[in-house]
Structures are given as structure tokens and as C-alpha cells.
Tab-separated table of C-alpha atoms in Angstrom:
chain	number	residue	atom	x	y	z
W	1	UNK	CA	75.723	95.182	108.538
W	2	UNK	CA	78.766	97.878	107.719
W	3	UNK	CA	77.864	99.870	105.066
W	4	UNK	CA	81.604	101.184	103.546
W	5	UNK	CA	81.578	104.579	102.343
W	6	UNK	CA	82.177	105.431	98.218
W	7	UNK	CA	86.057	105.360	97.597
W	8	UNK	CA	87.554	106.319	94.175
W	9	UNK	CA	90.648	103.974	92.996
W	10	UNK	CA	93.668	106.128	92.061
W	11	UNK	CA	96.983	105.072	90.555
W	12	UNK	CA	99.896	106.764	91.832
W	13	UNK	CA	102.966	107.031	90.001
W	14	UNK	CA	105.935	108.187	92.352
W	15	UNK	CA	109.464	109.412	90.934
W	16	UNK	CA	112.393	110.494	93.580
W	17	UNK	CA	116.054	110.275	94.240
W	18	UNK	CA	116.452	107.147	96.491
W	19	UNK	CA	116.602	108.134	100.440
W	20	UNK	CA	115.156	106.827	103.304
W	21	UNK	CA	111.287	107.564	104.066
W	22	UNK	CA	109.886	107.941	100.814
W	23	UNK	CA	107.356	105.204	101.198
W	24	UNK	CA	106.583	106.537	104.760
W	25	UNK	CA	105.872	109.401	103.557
W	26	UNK	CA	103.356	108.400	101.030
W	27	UNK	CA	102.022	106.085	103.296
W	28	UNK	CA	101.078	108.423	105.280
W	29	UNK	CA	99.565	110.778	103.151
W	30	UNK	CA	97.186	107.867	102.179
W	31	UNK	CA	96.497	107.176	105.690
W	32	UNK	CA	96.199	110.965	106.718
W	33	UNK	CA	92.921	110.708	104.104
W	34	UNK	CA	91.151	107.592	105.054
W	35	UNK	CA	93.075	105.539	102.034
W	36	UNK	CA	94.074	102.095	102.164
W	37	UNK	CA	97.082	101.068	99.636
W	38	UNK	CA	95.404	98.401	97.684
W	39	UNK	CA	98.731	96.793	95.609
W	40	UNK	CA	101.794	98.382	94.614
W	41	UNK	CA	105.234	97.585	93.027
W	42	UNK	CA	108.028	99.767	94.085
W	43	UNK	CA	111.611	99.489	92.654
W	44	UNK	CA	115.183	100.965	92.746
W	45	UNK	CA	116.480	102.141	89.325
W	46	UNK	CA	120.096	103.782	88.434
W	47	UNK	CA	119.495	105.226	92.220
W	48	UNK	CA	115.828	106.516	91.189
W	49	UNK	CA	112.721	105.453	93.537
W	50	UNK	CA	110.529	104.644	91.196
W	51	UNK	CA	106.969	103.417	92.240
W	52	UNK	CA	103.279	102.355	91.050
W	53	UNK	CA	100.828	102.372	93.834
W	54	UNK	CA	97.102	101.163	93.657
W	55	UNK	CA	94.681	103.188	96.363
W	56	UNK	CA	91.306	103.431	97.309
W	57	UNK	CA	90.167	106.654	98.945
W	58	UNK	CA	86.837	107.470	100.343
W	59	UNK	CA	85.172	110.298	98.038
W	60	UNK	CA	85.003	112.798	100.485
W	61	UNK	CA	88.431	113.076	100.985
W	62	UNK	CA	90.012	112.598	97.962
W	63	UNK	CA	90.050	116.048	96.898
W	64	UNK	CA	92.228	116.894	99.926
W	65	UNK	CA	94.274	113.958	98.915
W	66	UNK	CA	95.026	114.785	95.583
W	67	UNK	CA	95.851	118.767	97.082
W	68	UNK	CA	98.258	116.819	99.606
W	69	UNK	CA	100.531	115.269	96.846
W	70	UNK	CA	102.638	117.710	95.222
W	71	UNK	CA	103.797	118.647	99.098
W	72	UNK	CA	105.643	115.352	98.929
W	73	UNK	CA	108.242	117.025	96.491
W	74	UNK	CA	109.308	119.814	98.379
W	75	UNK	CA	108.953	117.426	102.174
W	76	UNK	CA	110.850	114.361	101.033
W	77	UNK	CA	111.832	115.110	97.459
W	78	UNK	CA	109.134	112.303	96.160
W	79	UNK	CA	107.047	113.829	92.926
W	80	UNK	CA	103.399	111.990	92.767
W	81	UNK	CA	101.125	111.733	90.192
W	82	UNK	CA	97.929	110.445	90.749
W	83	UNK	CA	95.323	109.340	87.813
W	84	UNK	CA	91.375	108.020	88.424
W	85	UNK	CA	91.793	104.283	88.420
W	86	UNK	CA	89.449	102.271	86.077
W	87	UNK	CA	87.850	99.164	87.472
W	88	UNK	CA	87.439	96.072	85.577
W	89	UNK	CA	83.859	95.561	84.421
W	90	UNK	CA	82.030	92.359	85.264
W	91	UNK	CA	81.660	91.328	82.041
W	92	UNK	CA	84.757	91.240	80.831
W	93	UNK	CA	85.674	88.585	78.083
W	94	UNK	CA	87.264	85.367	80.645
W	95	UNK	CA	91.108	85.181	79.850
W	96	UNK	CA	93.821	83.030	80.477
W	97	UNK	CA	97.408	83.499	81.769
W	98	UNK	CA	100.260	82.506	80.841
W	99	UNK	CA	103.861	83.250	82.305
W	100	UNK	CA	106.631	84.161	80.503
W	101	UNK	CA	110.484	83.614	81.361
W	102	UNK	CA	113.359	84.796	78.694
W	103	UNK	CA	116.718	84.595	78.842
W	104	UNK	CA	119.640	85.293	76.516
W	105	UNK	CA	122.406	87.700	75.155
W	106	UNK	CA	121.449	91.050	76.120
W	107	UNK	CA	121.042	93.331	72.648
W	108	UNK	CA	119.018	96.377	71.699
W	109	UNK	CA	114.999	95.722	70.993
W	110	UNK	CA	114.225	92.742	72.428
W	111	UNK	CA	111.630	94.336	74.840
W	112	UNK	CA	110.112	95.769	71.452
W	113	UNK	CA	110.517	91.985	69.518
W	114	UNK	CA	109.053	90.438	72.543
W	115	UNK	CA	105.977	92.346	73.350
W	116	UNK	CA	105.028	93.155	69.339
W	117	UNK	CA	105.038	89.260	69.163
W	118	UNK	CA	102.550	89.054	72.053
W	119	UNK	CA	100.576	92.549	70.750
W	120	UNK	CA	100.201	90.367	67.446
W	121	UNK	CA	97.804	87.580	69.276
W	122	UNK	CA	95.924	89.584	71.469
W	123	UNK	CA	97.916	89.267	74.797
W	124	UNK	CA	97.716	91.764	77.801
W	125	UNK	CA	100.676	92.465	80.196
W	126	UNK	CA	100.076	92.098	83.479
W	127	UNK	CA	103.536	92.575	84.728
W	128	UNK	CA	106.947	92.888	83.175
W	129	UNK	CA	110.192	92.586	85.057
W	130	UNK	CA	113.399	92.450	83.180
W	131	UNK	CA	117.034	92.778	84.167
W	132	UNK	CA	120.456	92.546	83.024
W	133	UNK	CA	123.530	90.693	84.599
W	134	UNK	CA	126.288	89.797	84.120
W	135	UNK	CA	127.092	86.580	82.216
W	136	UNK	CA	129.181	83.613	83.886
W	137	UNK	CA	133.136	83.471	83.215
W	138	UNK	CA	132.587	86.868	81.131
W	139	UNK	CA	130.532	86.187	78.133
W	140	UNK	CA	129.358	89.767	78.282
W	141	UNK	CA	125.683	90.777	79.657
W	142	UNK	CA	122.628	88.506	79.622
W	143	UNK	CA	118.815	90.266	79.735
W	144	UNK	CA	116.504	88.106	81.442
W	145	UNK	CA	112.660	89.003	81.706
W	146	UNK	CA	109.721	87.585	83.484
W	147	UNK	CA	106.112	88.723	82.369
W	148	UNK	CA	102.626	87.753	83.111
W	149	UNK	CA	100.069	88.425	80.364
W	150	UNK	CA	96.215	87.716	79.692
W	151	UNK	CA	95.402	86.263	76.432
W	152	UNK	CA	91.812	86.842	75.430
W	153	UNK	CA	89.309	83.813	74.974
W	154	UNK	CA	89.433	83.837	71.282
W	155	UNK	CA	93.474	83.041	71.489
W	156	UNK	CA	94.880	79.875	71.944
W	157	UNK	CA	98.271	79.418	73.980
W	158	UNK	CA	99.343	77.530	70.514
W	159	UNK	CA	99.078	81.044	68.496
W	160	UNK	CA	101.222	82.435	71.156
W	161	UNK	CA	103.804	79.900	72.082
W	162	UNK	CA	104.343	80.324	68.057
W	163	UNK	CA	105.115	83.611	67.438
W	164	UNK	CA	107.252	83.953	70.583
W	165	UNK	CA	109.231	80.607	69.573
W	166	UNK	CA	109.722	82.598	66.077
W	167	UNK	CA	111.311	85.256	67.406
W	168	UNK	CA	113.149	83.619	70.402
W	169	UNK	CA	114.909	81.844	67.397
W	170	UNK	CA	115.896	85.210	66.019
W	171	UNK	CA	116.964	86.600	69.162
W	172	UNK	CA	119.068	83.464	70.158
W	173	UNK	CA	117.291	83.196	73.607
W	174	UNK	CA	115.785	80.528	76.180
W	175	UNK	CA	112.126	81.170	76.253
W	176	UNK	CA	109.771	79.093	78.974
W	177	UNK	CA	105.957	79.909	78.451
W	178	UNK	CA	103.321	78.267	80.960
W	179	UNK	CA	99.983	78.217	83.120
W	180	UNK	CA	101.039	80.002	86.407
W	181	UNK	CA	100.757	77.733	89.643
């Protein structure tokens, strides 16, 4: 029987002007301390590396871990932040998911309409995407979002589906909500 040693979960939030080897270089530094990168999402915005990183370092390292971070900036130009993770207790209330597509018109505050509407029934976000393009034969710029929220077991989809059909009305957008596969 393998006995694993105590980690602590950290989130790492990593900033840096795009070039090659950023994620190498973080990679390693989790590595160089006995870490194993749990999940992550890692994106390209207006030429900023911009990442979210899930890790799990064994407790006797992780003080030399957290000291090895800020060297990033000055090695590869890649600020990290890191912050004590908080696991999930066992008994948390069960939830259900629901997935969220949106499309439409792209206009100022319909992040803010969008997740108030879910705020007001309880929901969660998992995960938010969103985007803008361009729209076909130049009918200006469409925003497009995909989420994933959690709706606690006291809400009903219903309740939900509602309030987002409200304001998908007002915003003039296509809005698909439904179990994930």
C-alpha cells in the first residue's frame, strides 16, 4: 500500500506578454517541487498570456515553491500569483448543471445582465468563455458565450430557464440552456 505524502492545492494565476516558453517554464517550477498540475485553462488575450492553473504540492516543499515564483518574472517575463486552494467539502448540498450557449448583437453589459440573472436563482459558474466576431456579410460584431454553472438543489432549471429567457428577450439574443452530455 503507497501511502502519498500531504500536498496543499494552490491556484496559480499567471499574467505575461505572450512568447514562447511561458508554460515550460511554470511547468517546471511545479515539477522542480514535487507538484503535479491538477487542471488549468490557459488563454491568449490582446497578446497577454493569461492563465489559471490548479496544483497540488507536497507540504514540504511548498514553501520553496511559493519562494520560486516571483523568479518567473524576471526569467521569462511570466508574473505568478499563487493562493491556498479550498477543497470542496463532502457534504456539500448535490447540484445540477446546466450549460449555457448565447449568442447575439454584441453591446455593453450583457456579461453583467447575464450572470445577475443567474446570481438571482442561486447558480454557480463553473466556467465562462465568451468571444466576439465578426458578424456574416457585415452586420457589425456578434458576442457569443458558453458557461457551465451549478444550480443548488433547492432551484429548479424552470426558475432559471425563466429569468434568462427574460432577459435574452431584452438583449435580442439566441439563448440554448441544457443538461451537459
Amino acid at each position: 500500500m503507497t501511502t502519498h505524502a500531504p500536498t496543499t492545492t494552490y491556484v496559480l494565476t499567471a499574467i505575461g506578454e505572450d512568447r514562447p516558453g511561458l508554460v515550460a517554464a511554470l511547468a517546471a517550477a511545479v515539477d522542480e517541487h514535487g507538484g503535479n498540475w491538477v487542471d488549468s485553462q490557459l488563454a491568449l488575450l490582446a497578446g497577454t498570456f493569461a492563465g489559471i492553473v490548479q496544483v497540488d504540492v507536497p507540504d514540504e516543499s511548498a514553501r520553496s515553491f511559493l519562494e520560486a515564483l516571483p523568479a518567473l518574472a524576471d526569467e521569462v517575463g511570466l508574473a505568478v500569483e499563487a493562493t491556498v486552494g479550498v477543497p470542496r467539502g463532502d457534504a456539500e448540498e448535490p447540484r445540477s448543471v446546466l450549460r449555457l450557449h448565447l449568442l447575439g448583437q454584441d453591446r455593453t453589459g450583457m456579461v453583467r445582465e447575464v450572470t445577475a440573472a443567474l446570481r438571482s436563482q442561486g447558480a454557480t459558474i463553473d466556467s465562462l468563455r465568451s468571444w466576439t466576431r465578426e458578424a456574416p456579410q457585415g452586420g457589425g460584431m456578434l458576442f457569443e458565450a458558453e458557461a457551465e454553472v451549478r444550480l443548488p438543489a433547492h432551484a429548479g432549471e424552470g426558475g432559471v430557464r425563466e429569468a434568462l429567457e427574460t432577459i435574452a428577450a431584452e438583449l435580442m439574443v439566441d439563448l440554448e440552456l441544457d443538461a451537459p452530455e
